[in-house]
Amino acid sequence: MAPSFIFPPNLQALENESHDGRLCAQNPIDISSLRSSELEEFVRGVSFDLSDKELFCVEEQDVFDRVYSLIKGFSTLTPSCKLNLVESLRSNLSVLLPNVDSLSRVSQDHADDVPILDRVASHRNAFKIYTFFLLNIILIEESNIGVNKSKATLSSRKKQPIHSWNWEPQRGRILNLIANSLEINLPLLFGSSDPDENYLSFIVKNVFSMFENAILLKDSETKDALCRIIGTCATKYHYMAQSCASILHLMHKHDFKKYADGSLASSLIREIGRTNPKDYVKDTVGAENIGRFLVELADRLPKLISTNIGLLVPHFGGESYKIRNALVGVLGKLVMKAFKNVEGEVSSKSIQLRTKQAMLEILLERCRDVSAYTRSRVLQVWGELCEEHSVSIGMWNEVAAVAAGRLEDKSAIVRKSALNLLIMMLQHNPFGPQLRIASFEATLEQYKKKLNELQPNLASESVLDGLPSDGDTCNGDGEVDSGNEEEVGQVAKGQQDSLTDSCLPHTAEGIVENDSPVPDVGNLEQTRALVASLEAGLRFSKCVSATMPTLVQLMASSSATDVENTILLLMRCKQFQVDGSEACLRKMLPLVFSQDKSTYEAVENAFVTIYIRKNSNIGDLAALEFIVGALVSKGDISTSMISALWDFFCFNVSGTTAEQSRGALSVLCMAAKLSHGILVSHLQDIIDIGFGRWAKVEPLLARTACVALQRLSEADKKKLLSSNGTRIFGILESLITSFWLPENIWYAAADKAIGAIYVIHPTPETLASDLVQKSLSSVFDCGGGDELQNDIENGGSSVLSTVQVTKLSRYLFIVSHVAMNQLTYIESCVRRIQKQKAKKDKIDAESQYVPNGMAPADAVKENGINAELGLAASEDAILDSLSERAEKEIISGGSAEKNLIGHCAPFLSKLCRNFSLMQKYPELQASGMLALCRFMIIDANFCEANLQLLFTVVENAPSETVRSNCTIVLGDLAVRFPNLLEPWTENMYARLQDSSVSVRKNAVLVLSHLILNDMMKVKGYINEMAMRLEDEDERISNLAKLFFHELSKKGSNPIYNLLPDILGKLCNRNLKRESFCNIMQFLIGSIKKDKQMEALVEKLCNRFSGVTDVRQWEYVSYCLSQLAFTEKGMKKLMESFKTYEHALSEDSVMDHFKNIISKSKKFAKPELKSCIEEFEEKLNKFHVERKEQEVTARNAQVHQQKVGSLESLMVDGSTAEECQEADVVEDGEVIDPSLKGMTQSLNDVSKSRTSKVEEYSDVSSEVIESEQGESEIQSAKVHLRGSSKSRGKKTNMKDQKRDTSTSMSTRRNLRSFQR
């Protein structure tokens, strides 16, 4: 019998001599001395012996020594030798494992036979030897891989051998074999319930060391085998205590999710629960791996986690948000799996329901977590719970309210999760496929009546508060009321389906009207439960509807995810008919012009839900036109859709209204912008319907028909002129000059009609001149024309009548609009000529081989001469000169005589200067100023002459429509004549302070357009735009925010340079503190670069210098507190201490500096943190010293005032004594009565001043008099101030009076003696 094999600590320890008879290497062979052929022969011999002899031949000394020698020199073997040796050892061990099971059956029958015991010992030895050698092969090969990798980087260009050693598959097979070996009947081999301690410790130690190798764990087969080994050792062989700490250590470094059974998982949970939460703050990777492990564990073993959840809940108070995120996920898994179907006895069921409720309350509480990542994760978990129908009706509205509140979260990821949660709640809501408030209220009212009929003796009240939070009802002792539970369950059974089923059968559709019968849902309890569900549904509908204003704000967010998810939520709201969702979707349309592709695609996808109504504004129509054009270009609008639109326009569909006909033509016009052939097939229909009797029913139909005429292609225009030219121009002229259209629609229709004339007429100026003359004659030739003009020029208004005001307004509109279209027509003619010239030059350049018989060289030479002479440039100059001359002739004229429109210009200027007339007729002022502005846009001289008038009107006109129109025109003038408008920049910014919302909004839009397109420089008046950030009108505030957001993207962010100037000017404005803080917070938030932030620290600190206003100190310090401080920024703040030390005495300033310090400590490194703490101590010390100095100075000032009052009192007292002395006379002397009166008055003054001194003194005292019996008589605690000083002074005054009386008696005696 061979000696037993005991696991040594390492391979080399086998060569040590042993005195206890254990198996060791007695005659090892140095294989490094063998030649390659000899080595291969040696390996083949060992492999033959292992395969030919019995499995436990490895315990023979000779075989053992040879195998040991090969393992020791394994790294020097050739790949083929390695493969032979590994396969021999692995195959023998794999055959040995089933023999152990057969051996166990034989040993049970012959338990006392000596040969059987020897056979067991041999199997045990062979099992341990094979395991030991195979594990050492893995350790040796893995160590060689690390060495070879470092060498490979130095010699990476060398070719790898073709038959290289493929180690990774062998490693996985060996480890899986060892894992399988642990699952056989090892107690039979080792003779006890637990295997040999040396055997287990050797395996576990080396397996854990392999887990430290991150590269090795990338192989999934290897990783699974290692996990199996650890799990088996820990659970089957009670190696729990030794494994838990190591496994926990590994989970901090690697993603370790495998485990064997619940005992190991419970031990790990206890270890995690005992871990200090602070340990996870720095070890972020460990926290992430532990969190992933816990979530996976909760997913696989929810019952086990639910019993140990109390160990993990304290980690919610830790600082690591990753652990909190994981615990939130764990709670979600438990609610979904462990507590989804509550079963068992009544008592256990009640406990489970309470536990579930507690978990849901924790999830609600975590929605207010300090970390945005945790808040986002909680909302995601709630979405998963809603999807799994794990949220009860009682808690549904609480979750909805939390989600609605999180829509205003400062973090974009939280807002995204909140939007997704609301989408999920709508999709899986238990209240039905429509959520109209009116429908719910009507149905609820009827079922309440039904409930009152069923319980006439009970007061009608809301039963929503009685609805159990988890779908069950409990009595006062916490036990489930089974009877009520069944009834509620029957009613709520159909509530799990989101869109197809509803808990309110036939109520959403059949019970909307009050007079309809109420379906009978059952007994009293079922009716009560249904009313509770209806009340919950009504609350949910109101909650979602209340989020609409917030969703409108989110659509203006700078975050693309906000916009996309908001649109998705609004689409879902519209699907469920939530009140206000369609109006919000309409506000989405302008986003189609967004530069962000995802935003544009989201709007385009949502377009199918938009219904075009009559009240669409200009922005909506422009957005719709853009979307329709995009859909046409993609081919998404088919010919069948176009045919259907024509059927609506032509009234081929029964029940079509004139408004629907106009809407169809509008969409067709939008599509015709990119596909001109759409309109040609129905030209006659456009003329007959658009300008026929239907135009009188729907006046805007005529305007839409004019738009359609402008969208015709060149070929279609020629076809129209040849067939219906005379008729169509007659219709357009009649539309412009007649009065059959309403006044408010005529201007819009005339606008498009004049535009159509200039688009389709071959010589539009001839027809336009006829229109102007007819309109002029209708005003001045209807009687009193000369008197009217003279009256206007003289400043009167007696001749004007209402009819003439309307005609004059229309004339001014026609003449000014014709002038504008004439300017556009001239520009289009110039472009057409330039395009034809460029095309001709291109053709000449391509076909110029031998022109006029000249050689090609001569042609090139001629072109070169023309270029040198500048003939081509002179042609462009001539064209520009003609264009400029034509533009001038529109108003000014090229000769002494003025043309048709030019005659109107001086009259118009005088008309607009007649302010009394303008105030009397506001509609005339609107038309007159609009015409004046158009003339100013056309002609520079006319513009310069009337600029003062324009700004006078824009500032003082009583009509906000006039001021608003003039504000818009200022933008056009600034683009066309920037040099003329540059001196008036301040006046343009002044429009931002107008009292009218419309004027301020247009001013913001105009200035934004000019500044963002580099047509106006940002000057020192930008603070006016900054003040609009806090405008009372939300639309204006949003436009201002959009302006500064876009401005921050230009160049190196101009806001950085403008911020100090804006700060200085806002400090001097009478702004509310809250408004100032909001403005500066927004502006500072748009600065993202660290360098700019650091420079701002220095600039803001310098603003403290030379400023004595406490309010400015507070504002500047607030701006400092809003900066994102870096390490350099903090150092600059510390270095600039001298600039702001005088302001630290103010508490508000100090609070802002404390805020800066608290934020800086979060990102500071240890070195900087110590500096910040020293800086904080310095600030606090200086603040206290400054406060003490102020108190001392204040006390000194008060004391000085008191001393001054006492000195004046003394002077008054001495003056009074002198006067008294003068009154003392000898016997027989005559006393002057006037002196006596003066003395009395001085005494009164002295007494009054003495009383004042007593009032102003600041020490209370008690007057005490001592008598002979040494008894003290204390007065009734009358608090008099300054007793000690005033008492002393009174005593001195009495002594002075005694001395004075004594001296007076002495003088009297002397006088009598002299006599």
PDB file of C-alpha atoms in Angstrom, residues 137-147 167-168 171 210 213 215-216:
ATOM      1  CA  ILE A 137      -0.664  23.293 -14.223  1.00  0.00           C
ATOM      2  CA  ILE A 138      -3.275  26.114 -14.271  1.00  0.00           C
ATOM      3  CA  LEU A 139      -1.257  28.232 -11.841  1.00  0.00           C
ATOM      4  CA  ILE A 140       1.985  27.735 -13.802  1.00  0.00           C
ATOM      5  CA  GLU A 141       0.421  28.447 -17.165  1.00  0.00           C
ATOM      6  CA  GLU A 142      -1.419  31.570 -15.968  1.00  0.00           C
ATOM      7  CA  SER A 143       1.780  32.976 -14.480  1.00  0.00           C
ATOM      8  CA  ASN A 144       3.600  32.291 -17.762  1.00  0.00           C
ATOM      9  CA  ILE A 145       0.880  34.097 -19.723  1.00  0.00           C
ATOM     10  CA  GLY A 146       1.519  37.292 -17.758  1.00  0.00           C
ATOM     11  CA  VAL A 147       5.259  37.082 -18.394  1.00  0.00           C
ATOM     12  CA  TRP A 167      -4.488  27.084 -23.435  1.00  0.00           C
ATOM     13  CA  GLU A 168      -7.907  28.688 -22.846  1.00  0.00           C
ATOM     14  CA  ARG A 171      -8.190  25.667 -18.704  1.00  0.00           C
ATOM     15  CA  MET A 210      -7.750  33.172  -9.955  1.00  0.00           C
ATOM     16  CA  ASN A 213      -7.301  37.963 -12.531  1.00  0.00           C
ATOM     17  CA  ILE A 215      -8.562  38.772 -17.847  1.00  0.00           C
ATOM     18  CA  LEU A 216      -9.266  35.205 -16.782  1.00  0.00           C
TER      19      LEU A 216
END
